[in-house]
Coordinates of C-alpha atoms (C1' of nucleotides) in Angstrom, one line a residue:
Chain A
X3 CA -13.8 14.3 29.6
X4 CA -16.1 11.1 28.1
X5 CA -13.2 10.7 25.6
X6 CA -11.2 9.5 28.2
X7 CA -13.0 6.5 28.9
X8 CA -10.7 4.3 27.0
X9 CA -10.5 0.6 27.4
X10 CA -8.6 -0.5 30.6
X11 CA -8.1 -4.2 31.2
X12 CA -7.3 -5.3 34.0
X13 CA -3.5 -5.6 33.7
X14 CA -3.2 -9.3 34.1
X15 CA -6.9 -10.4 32.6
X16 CA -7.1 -13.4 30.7
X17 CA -7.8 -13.9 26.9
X18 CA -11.0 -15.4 27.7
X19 CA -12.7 -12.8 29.9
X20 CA -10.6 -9.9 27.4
X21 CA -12.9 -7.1 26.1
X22 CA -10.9 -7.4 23.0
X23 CA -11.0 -11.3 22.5
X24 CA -13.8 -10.7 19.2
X25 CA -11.2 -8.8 17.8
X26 CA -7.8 -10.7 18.5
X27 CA -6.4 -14.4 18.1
X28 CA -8.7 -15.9 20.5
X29 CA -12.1 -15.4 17.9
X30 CA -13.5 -18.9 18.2
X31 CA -11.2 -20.8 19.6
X32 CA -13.1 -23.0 23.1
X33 CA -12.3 -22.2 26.1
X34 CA -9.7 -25.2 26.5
X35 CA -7.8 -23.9 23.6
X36 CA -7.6 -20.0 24.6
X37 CA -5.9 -21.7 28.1
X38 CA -3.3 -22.8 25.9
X39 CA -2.6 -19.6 23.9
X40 CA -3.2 -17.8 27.5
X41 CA -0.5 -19.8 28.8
X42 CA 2.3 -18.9 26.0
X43 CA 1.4 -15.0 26.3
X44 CA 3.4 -12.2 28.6
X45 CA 1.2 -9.5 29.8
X46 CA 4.1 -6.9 30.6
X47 CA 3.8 -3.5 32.5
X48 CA 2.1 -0.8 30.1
X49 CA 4.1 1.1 27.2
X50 CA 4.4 4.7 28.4
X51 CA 3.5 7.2 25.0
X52 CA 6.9 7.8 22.7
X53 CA 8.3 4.3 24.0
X54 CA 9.2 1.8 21.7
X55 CA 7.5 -1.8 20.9
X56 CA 10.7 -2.8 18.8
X57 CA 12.4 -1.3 16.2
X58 CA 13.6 -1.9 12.7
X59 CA 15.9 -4.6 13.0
X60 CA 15.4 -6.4 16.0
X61 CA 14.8 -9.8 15.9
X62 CA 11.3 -11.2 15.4
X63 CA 10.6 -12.4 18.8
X64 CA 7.0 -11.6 19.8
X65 CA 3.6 -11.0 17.9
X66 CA 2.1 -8.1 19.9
X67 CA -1.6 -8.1 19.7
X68 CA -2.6 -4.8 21.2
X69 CA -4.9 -4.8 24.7
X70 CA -5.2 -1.0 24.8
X71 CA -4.1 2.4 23.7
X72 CA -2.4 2.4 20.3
X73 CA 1.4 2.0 18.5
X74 CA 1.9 3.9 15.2
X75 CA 4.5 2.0 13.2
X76 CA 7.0 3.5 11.0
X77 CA 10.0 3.4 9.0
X78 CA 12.9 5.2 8.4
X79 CA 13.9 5.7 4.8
X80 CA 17.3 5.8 2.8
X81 CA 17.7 10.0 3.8
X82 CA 16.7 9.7 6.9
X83 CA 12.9 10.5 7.1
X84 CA 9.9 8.9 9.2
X85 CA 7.8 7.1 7.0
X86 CA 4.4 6.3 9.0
X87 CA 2.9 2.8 7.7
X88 CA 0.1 2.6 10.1
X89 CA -2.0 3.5 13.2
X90 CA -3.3 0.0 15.4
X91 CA -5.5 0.4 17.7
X92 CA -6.6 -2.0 20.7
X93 CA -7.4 -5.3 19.1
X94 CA -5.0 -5.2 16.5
X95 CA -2.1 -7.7 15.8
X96 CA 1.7 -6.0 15.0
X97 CA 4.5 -7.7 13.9
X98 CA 3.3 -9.9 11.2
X99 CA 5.1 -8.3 8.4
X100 CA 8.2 -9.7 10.3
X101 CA 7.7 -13.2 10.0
X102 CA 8.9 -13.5 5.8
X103 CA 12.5 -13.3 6.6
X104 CA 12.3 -12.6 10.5
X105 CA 13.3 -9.5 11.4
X106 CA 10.8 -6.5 12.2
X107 CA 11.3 -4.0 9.1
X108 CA 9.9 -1.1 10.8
X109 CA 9.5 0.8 14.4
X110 CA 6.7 0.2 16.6
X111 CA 6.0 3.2 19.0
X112 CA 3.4 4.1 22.1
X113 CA 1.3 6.8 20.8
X114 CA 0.0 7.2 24.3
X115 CA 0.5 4.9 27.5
X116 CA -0.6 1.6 25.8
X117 CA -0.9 -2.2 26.9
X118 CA -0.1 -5.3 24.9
X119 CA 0.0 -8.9 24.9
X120 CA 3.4 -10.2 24.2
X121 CA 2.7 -13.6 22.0
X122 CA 6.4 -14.9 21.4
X123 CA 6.4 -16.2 17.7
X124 CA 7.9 -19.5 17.7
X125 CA 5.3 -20.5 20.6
X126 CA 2.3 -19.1 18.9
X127 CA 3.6 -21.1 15.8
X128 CA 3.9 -24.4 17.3
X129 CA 0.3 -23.8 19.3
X130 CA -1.3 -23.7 15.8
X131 CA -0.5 -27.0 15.2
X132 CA -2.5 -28.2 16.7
X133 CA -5.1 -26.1 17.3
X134 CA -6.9 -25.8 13.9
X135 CA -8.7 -22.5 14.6
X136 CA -5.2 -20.5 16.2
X137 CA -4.2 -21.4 13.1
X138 CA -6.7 -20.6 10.8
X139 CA -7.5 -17.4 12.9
X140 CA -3.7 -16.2 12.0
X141 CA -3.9 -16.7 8.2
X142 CA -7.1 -14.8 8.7
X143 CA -5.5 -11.8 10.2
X144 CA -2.1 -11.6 8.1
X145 CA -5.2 -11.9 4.9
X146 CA -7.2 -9.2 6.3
X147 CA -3.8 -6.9 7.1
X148 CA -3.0 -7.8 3.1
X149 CA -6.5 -6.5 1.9
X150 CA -6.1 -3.4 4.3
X151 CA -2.7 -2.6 3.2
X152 CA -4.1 -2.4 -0.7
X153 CA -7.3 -0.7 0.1
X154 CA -5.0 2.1 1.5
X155 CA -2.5 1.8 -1.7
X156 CA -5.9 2.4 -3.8
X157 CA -6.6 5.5 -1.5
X158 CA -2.6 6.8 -1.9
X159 CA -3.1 6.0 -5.6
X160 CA -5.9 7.3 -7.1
X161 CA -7.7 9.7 -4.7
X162 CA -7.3 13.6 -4.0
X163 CA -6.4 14.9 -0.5
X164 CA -9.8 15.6 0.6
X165 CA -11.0 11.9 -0.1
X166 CA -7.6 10.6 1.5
X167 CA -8.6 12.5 5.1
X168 CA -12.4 11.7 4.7
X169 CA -11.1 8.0 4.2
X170 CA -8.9 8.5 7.3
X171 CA -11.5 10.0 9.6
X172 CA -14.0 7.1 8.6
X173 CA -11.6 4.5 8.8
X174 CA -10.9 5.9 12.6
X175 CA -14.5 5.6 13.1
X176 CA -15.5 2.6 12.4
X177 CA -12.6 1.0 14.1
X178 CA -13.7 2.8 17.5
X179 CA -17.1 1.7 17.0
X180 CA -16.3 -2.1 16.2
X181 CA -14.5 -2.1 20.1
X182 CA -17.5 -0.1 21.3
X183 CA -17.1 3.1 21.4
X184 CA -18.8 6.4 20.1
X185 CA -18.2 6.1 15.8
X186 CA -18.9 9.9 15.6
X187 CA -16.6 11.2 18.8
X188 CA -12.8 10.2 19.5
X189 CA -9.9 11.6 20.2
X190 CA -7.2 11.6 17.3
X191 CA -3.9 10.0 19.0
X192 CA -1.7 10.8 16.6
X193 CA -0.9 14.8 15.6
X194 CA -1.0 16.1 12.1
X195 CA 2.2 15.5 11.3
X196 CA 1.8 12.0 11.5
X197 CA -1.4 12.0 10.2
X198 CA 0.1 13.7 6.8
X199 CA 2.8 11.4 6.7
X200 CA 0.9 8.1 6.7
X201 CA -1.5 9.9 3.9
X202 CA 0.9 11.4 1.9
X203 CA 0.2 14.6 2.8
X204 CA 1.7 17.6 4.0
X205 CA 0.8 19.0 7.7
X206 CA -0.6 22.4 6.1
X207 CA -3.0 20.3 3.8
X208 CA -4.3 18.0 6.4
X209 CA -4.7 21.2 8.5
X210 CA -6.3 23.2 5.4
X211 CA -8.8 20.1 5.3
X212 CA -9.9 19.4 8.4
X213 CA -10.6 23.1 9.3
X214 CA -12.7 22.9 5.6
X215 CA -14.5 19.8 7.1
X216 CA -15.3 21.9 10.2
X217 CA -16.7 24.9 8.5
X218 CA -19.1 23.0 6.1
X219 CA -19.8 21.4 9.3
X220 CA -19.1 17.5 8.5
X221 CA -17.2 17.8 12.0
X222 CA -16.1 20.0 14.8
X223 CA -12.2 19.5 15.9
X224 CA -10.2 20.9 18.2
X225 CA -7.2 20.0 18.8
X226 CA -7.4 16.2 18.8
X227 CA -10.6 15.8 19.8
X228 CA -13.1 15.1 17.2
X229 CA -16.9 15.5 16.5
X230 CA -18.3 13.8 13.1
X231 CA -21.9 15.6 12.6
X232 CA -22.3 13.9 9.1
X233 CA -20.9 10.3 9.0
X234 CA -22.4 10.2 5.3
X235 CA -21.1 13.0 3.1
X236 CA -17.4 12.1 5.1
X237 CA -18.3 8.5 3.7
X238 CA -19.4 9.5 0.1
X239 CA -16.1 11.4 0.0
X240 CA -14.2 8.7 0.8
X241 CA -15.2 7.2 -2.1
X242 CA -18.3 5.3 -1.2
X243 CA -19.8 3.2 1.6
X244 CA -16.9 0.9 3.2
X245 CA -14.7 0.2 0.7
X246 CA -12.0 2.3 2.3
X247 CA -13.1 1.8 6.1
X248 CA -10.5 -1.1 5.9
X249 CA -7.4 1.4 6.3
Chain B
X15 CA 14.2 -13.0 -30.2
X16 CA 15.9 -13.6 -27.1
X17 CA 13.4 -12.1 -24.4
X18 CA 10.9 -15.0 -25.9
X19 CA 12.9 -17.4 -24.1
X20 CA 10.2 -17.9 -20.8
X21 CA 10.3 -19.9 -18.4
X22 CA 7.9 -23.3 -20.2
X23 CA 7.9 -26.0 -17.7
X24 CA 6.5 -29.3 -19.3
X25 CA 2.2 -28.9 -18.8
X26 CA 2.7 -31.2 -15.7
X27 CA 6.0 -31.5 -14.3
X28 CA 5.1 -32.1 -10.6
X29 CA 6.8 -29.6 -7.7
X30 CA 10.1 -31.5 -7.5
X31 CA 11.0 -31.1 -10.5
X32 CA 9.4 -27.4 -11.2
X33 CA 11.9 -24.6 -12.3
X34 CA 10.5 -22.1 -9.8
X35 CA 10.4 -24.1 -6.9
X36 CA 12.7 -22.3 -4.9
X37 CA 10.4 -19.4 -5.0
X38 CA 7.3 -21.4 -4.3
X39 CA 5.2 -23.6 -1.3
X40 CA 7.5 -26.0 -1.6
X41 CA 10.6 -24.6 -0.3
X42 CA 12.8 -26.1 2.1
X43 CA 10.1 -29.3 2.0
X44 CA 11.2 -32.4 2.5
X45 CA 11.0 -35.0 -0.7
X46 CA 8.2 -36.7 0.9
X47 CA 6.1 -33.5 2.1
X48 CA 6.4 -32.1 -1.7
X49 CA 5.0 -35.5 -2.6
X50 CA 1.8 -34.8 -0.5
X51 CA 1.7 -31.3 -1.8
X52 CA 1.9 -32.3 -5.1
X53 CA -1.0 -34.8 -4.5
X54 CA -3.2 -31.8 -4.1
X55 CA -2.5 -29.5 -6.7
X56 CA -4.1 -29.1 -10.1
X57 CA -2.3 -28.4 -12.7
X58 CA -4.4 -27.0 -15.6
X59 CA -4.1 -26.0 -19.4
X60 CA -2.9 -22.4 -19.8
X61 CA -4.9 -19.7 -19.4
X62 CA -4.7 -17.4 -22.5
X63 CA -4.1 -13.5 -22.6
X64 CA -6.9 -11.7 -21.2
X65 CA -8.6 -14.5 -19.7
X66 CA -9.6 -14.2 -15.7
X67 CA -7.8 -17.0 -13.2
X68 CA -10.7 -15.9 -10.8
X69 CA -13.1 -12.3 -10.5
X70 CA -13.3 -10.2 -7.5
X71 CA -16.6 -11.9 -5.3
X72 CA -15.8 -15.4 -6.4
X73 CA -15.2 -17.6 -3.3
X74 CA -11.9 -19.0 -2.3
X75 CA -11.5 -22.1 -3.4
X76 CA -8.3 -22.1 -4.4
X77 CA -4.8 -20.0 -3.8
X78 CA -2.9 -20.2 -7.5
X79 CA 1.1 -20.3 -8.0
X80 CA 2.3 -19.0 -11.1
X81 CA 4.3 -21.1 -13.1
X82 CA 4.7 -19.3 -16.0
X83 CA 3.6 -16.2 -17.6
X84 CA 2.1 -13.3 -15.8
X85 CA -0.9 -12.0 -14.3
X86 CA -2.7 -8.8 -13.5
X87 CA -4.6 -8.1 -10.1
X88 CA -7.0 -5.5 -10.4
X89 CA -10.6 -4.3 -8.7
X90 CA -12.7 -2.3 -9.8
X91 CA -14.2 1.5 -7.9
X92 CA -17.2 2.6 -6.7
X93 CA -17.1 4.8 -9.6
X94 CA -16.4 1.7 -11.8
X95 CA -13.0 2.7 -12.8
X96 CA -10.1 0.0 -13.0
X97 CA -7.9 -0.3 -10.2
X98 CA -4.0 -2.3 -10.8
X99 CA -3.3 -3.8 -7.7
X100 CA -0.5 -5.7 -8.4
X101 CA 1.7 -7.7 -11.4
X102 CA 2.9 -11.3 -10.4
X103 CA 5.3 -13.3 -12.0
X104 CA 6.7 -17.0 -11.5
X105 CA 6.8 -18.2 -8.5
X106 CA 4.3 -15.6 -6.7
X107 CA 1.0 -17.5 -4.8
X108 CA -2.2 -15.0 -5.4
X109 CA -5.4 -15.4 -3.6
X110 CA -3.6 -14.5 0.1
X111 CA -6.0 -11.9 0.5
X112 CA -9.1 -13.7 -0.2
X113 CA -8.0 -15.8 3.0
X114 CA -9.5 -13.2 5.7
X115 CA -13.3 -13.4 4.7
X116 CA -13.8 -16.6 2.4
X117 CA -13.7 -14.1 -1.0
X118 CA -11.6 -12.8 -3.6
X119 CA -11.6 -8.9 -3.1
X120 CA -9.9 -8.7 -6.9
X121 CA -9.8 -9.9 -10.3
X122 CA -6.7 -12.0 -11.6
X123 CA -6.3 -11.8 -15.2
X124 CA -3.5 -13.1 -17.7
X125 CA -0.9 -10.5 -19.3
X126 CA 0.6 -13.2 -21.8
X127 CA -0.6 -17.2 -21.9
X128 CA 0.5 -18.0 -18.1
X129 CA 0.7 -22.2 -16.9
X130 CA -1.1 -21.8 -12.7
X131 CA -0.9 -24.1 -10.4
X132 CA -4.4 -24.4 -8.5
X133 CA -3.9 -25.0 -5.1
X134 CA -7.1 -26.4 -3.4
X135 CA -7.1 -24.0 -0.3
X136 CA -9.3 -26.3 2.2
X137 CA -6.9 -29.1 1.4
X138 CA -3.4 -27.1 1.3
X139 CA -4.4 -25.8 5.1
X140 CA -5.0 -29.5 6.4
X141 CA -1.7 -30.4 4.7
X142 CA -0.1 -28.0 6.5
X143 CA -1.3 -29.6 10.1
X144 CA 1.2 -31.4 10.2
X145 CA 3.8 -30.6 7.6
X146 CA 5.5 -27.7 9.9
X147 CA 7.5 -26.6 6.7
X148 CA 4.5 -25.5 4.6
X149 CA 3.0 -23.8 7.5
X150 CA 5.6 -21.5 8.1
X151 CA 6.1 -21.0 4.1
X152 CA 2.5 -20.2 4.3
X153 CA 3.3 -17.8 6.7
X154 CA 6.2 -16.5 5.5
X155 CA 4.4 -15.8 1.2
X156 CA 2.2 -14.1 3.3
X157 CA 4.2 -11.9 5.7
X158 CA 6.3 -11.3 2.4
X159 CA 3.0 -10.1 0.3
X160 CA 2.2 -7.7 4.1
X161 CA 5.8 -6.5 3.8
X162 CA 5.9 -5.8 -0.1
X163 CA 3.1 -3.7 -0.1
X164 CA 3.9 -1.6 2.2
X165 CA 6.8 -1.4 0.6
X166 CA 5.1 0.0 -2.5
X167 CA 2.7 2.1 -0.2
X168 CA 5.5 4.2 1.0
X169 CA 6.5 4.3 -3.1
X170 CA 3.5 5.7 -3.6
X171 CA 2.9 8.1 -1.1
X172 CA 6.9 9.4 -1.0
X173 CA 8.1 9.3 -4.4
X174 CA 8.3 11.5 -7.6
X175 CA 6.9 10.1 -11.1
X176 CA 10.2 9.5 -11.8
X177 CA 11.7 7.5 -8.8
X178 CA 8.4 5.6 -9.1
X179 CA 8.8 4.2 -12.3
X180 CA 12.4 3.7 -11.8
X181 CA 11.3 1.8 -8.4
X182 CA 9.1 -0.3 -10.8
X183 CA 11.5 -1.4 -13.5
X184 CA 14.3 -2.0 -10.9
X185 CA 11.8 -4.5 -8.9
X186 CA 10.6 -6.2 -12.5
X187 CA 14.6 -5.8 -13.0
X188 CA 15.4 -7.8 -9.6
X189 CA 12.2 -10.4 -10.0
X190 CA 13.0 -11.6 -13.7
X191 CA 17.4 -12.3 -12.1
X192 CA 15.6 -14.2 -9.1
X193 CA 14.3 -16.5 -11.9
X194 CA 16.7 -16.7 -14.0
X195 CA 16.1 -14.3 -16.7
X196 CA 18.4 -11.8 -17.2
X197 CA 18.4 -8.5 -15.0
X198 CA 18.8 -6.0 -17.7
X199 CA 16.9 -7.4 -20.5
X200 CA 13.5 -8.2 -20.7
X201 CA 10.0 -7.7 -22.1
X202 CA 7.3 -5.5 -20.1
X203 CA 4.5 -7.8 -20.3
X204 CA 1.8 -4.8 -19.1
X205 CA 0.4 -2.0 -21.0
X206 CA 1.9 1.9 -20.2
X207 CA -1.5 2.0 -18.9
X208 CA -1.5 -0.8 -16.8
X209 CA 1.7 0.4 -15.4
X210 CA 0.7 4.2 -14.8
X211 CA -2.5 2.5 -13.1
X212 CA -0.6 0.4 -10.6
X213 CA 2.1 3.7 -9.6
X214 CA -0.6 6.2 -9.7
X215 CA 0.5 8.4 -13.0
X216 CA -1.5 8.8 -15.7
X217 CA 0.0 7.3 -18.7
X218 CA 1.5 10.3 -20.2
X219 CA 3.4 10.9 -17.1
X220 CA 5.1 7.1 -17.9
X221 CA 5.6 7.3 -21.1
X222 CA 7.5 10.8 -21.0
X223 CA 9.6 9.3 -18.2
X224 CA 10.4 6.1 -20.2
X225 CA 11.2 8.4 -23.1
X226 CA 13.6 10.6 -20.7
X227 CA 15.2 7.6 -19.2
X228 CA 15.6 6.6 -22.8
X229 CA 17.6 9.8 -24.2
X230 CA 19.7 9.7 -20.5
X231 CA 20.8 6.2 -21.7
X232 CA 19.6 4.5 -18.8
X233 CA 17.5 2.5 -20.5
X234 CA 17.0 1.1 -24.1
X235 CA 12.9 0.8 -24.4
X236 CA 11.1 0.1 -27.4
X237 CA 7.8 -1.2 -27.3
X238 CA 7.5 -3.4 -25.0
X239 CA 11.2 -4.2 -24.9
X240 CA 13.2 -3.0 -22.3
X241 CA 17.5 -3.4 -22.1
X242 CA 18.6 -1.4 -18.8
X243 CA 21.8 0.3 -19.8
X244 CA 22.8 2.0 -16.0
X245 CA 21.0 -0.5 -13.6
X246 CA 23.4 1.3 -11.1
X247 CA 21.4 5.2 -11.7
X248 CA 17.9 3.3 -11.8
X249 CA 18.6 2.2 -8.5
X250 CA 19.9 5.5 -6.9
X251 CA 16.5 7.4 -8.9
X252 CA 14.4 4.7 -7.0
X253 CA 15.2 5.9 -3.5
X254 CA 18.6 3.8 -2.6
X255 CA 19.7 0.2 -2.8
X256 CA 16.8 -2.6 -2.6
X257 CA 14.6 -1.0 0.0
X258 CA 11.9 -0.6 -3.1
X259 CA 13.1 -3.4 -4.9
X260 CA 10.1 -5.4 -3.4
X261 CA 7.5 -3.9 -5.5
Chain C
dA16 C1' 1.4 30.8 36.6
dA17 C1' 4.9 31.9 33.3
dC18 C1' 7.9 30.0 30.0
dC19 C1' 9.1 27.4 26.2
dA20 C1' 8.9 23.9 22.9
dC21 C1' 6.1 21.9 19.9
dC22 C1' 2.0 21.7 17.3
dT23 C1' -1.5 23.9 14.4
dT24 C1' -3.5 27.2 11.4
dT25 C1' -3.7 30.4 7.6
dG26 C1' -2.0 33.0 3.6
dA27 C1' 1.0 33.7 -0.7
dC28 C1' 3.4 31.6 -4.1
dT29 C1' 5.5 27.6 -6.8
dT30 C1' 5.6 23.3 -9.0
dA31 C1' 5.0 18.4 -10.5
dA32 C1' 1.9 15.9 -12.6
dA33 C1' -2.8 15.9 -14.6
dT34 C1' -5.6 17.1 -18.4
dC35 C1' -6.6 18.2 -23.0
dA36 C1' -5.3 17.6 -27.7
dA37 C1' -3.3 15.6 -31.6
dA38 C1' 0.0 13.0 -34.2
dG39 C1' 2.6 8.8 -34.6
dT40 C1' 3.2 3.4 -34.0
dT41 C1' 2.2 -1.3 -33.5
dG42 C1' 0.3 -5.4 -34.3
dC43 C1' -3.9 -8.1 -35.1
dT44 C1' -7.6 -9.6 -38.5
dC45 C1' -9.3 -10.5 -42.7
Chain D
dG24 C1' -0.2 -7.0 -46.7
dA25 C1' -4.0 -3.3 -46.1
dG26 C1' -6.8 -1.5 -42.8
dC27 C1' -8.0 -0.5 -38.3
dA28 C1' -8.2 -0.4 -33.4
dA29 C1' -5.6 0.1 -29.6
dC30 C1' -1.5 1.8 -27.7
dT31 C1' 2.1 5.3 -27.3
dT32 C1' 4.4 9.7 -27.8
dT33 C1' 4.8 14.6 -27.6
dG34 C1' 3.3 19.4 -26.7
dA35 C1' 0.4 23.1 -24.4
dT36 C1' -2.2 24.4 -20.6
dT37 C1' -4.3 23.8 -16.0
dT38 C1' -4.6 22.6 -11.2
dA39 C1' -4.1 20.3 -6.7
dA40 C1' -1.1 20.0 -3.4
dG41 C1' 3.6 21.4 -1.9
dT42 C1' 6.7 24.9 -0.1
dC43 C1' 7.8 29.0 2.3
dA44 C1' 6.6 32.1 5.8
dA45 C1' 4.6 33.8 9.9
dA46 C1' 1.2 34.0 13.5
dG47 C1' -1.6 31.6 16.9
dG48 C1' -2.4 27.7 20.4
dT49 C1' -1.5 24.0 23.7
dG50 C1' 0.2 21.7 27.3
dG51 C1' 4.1 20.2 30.1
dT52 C1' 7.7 21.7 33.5
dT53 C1' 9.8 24.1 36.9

DNA sequence: AACCACCTTTGACTTAAATCAAAGTTGCTC
DNA sequence: GAGCAACTTTGATTTAAGTCAAAGGTGGTT
């Protein structure tokens, strides 16, 4: 099916000829300067789906900015549950919340067969030294995953379930569209479950909502492929243009 | 009384000799690199309660480290309803979010009369060029700030009313010890609102849980003025040792 | 292609926290 | 220090989402 047409680098493709370069650490750097970052970064064999990235614990090694596919992190809490703390999709950079005391406080897992750029820490670190923008670039992205991470404690905080899954479903959107693909028709890698659990939700509401969204036809699912026939309403639910696209 | 005993650095006692700077940019700098840092920052009267450090739009011109007092971060909705985002104490560097697109996305306000130092932004990111140190500090406040909220995320979206607000007094609890105030003693410097707003209760739902953790005797709360009786039973209520503790 | 494990949907009932309402406190201003 | 506005507490009622339960789908494996 058209779904299927995901992103598939070349395995061993440089930063600079990347489809996801916009997106990643490379975003105007010259060409001279992505060599350099080129040159520090692994480009291992693809993560098969329900393999891990790292896990809580381990050592902070690696950044891993994400080629293709997509990693759902999570932790595990005091009794024992999975606590999802995000969905990343191609573009994104994971394992900056490991850097304040240097181990990775959460799991990092394939959602389906996914590739990344290993970027090993200390490296990328000494690289931006000297290279202003590298630099600059990173304080951009750990800033940007700061504002995301409170525009989704806003959504946790103060909105009902049905904005929370509007929110969700836009957000998912508009991050397929920025790497250029169809905003309005995706396939949903991760399954309710998980879904719930990153929301704050239970399986049966997220269920109970998205079959409510398809009979007052703002979308058609099935399964976890996804249709949005009205973009708008599911943003006005959200809670207004883009203010929660960020999740 | 007792609790009135802040934290009052002299108006302009320069980084090397500042009470908090263990907390701060400067850590682990060398006596020379805090010189340069110094050199940079401005050190201005206090703000008084109520009055804004900076407004949500406002460009970043500057990140601010709190050297005493408290402050508020807060946006507001689509539907122009007041949103806490966060409480900050000595020590704590705001403006890390405005980083990823040149703007503040929230307003700072002042709880009590609060002594900032403004830290030029432009200049503080040459500085850090070539003082490795204050690079990977940088990195590290802001991996920290990435790592915290999430922290509180999974508060939000997992926990009860009550483990909530016992999350949030044992993290105040833990934040006033790491600055030398007592752990078990000290003065909420937010409203029950303000509070309720930040954990996503309504203000009822705090103060009947205050008032129950009152007649337990886990706490002493009057006012403003809390004494933590059974720091030990706060802790277990707020989901297990420290893993919350980084509210 | 049949089986099985896992995922999803739907319905009935329960519950934690919100809402509504009103009284009681606190502390600031004149 | 009296008055008042803002904050806080407490109680009664409502409601959104959770829990429990069971049926219906899906897709991977042999």
């Amino acid at each position: 099916m058209a779904l299927a047409k995901q992103i598939n680098p070349l395995p061993n493709v440089s930063c600079q000829r990347c489809a996801i370069k916009p997106l990643c650490l490379p975003v105007s750097l010259a060409e001279s300067e992505i060599e350099y970052l080129d040159g520090i970064i692994h480009r291992n064999r693809p993560l098969r789906k329900d393999n891990h990235l790292f896990r809580a614990g381990d050592p902070l090694t690696s950044l891993y900015a994400i080629r293709s596919g997509s990693i759902k992190s999570y932790t595990i809490s005091m009794d024992g549950e999975e606590q999802v703390t995000g969905f990343h999709l191609a573009g994104e950079v994971i394992g900056l919340d490991a850097v304040h005391n240097g181990n990775h406080p959460s799991f990092a897992i394939a959602l389906e067969t996914t590739t990344v750029c290993e970027i090993p820490f200390e490296q990328l670190e000494e690289l931006s030294s000297f290279i202003p923008g590298l630099r600059k670039q990173l304080l951009r992205v750990m800033s940007r995953e700061i504002y995301d991470d409170q525009s989704l404690m806003l959504l946790l905080n103060k909105r009902n379930a049905e904005s929370r899954i509007a929110a969700f479903l836009v957000s998912l959107s508009s991050r397929c569209s920025r790497r250029g693909f169809s905003p309005t028709e995706f396939k949903l890698p991760m399954t309710r479950a998980d879904a719930g659990n990153y929301l704050g939700l239970t399986i049966e509401t997220v269920s109970r909502i998205l079959s409510r969204f398809n009979k007052q036809g703002m979308i058609q699912i099935q399964g976890k492929y996804l249709k949005i026939l009205d973009l708008e309403s599911l943003q006005m639910l959200a809670g207004g243009s883009c203010d929660f696209c960020a999740i």
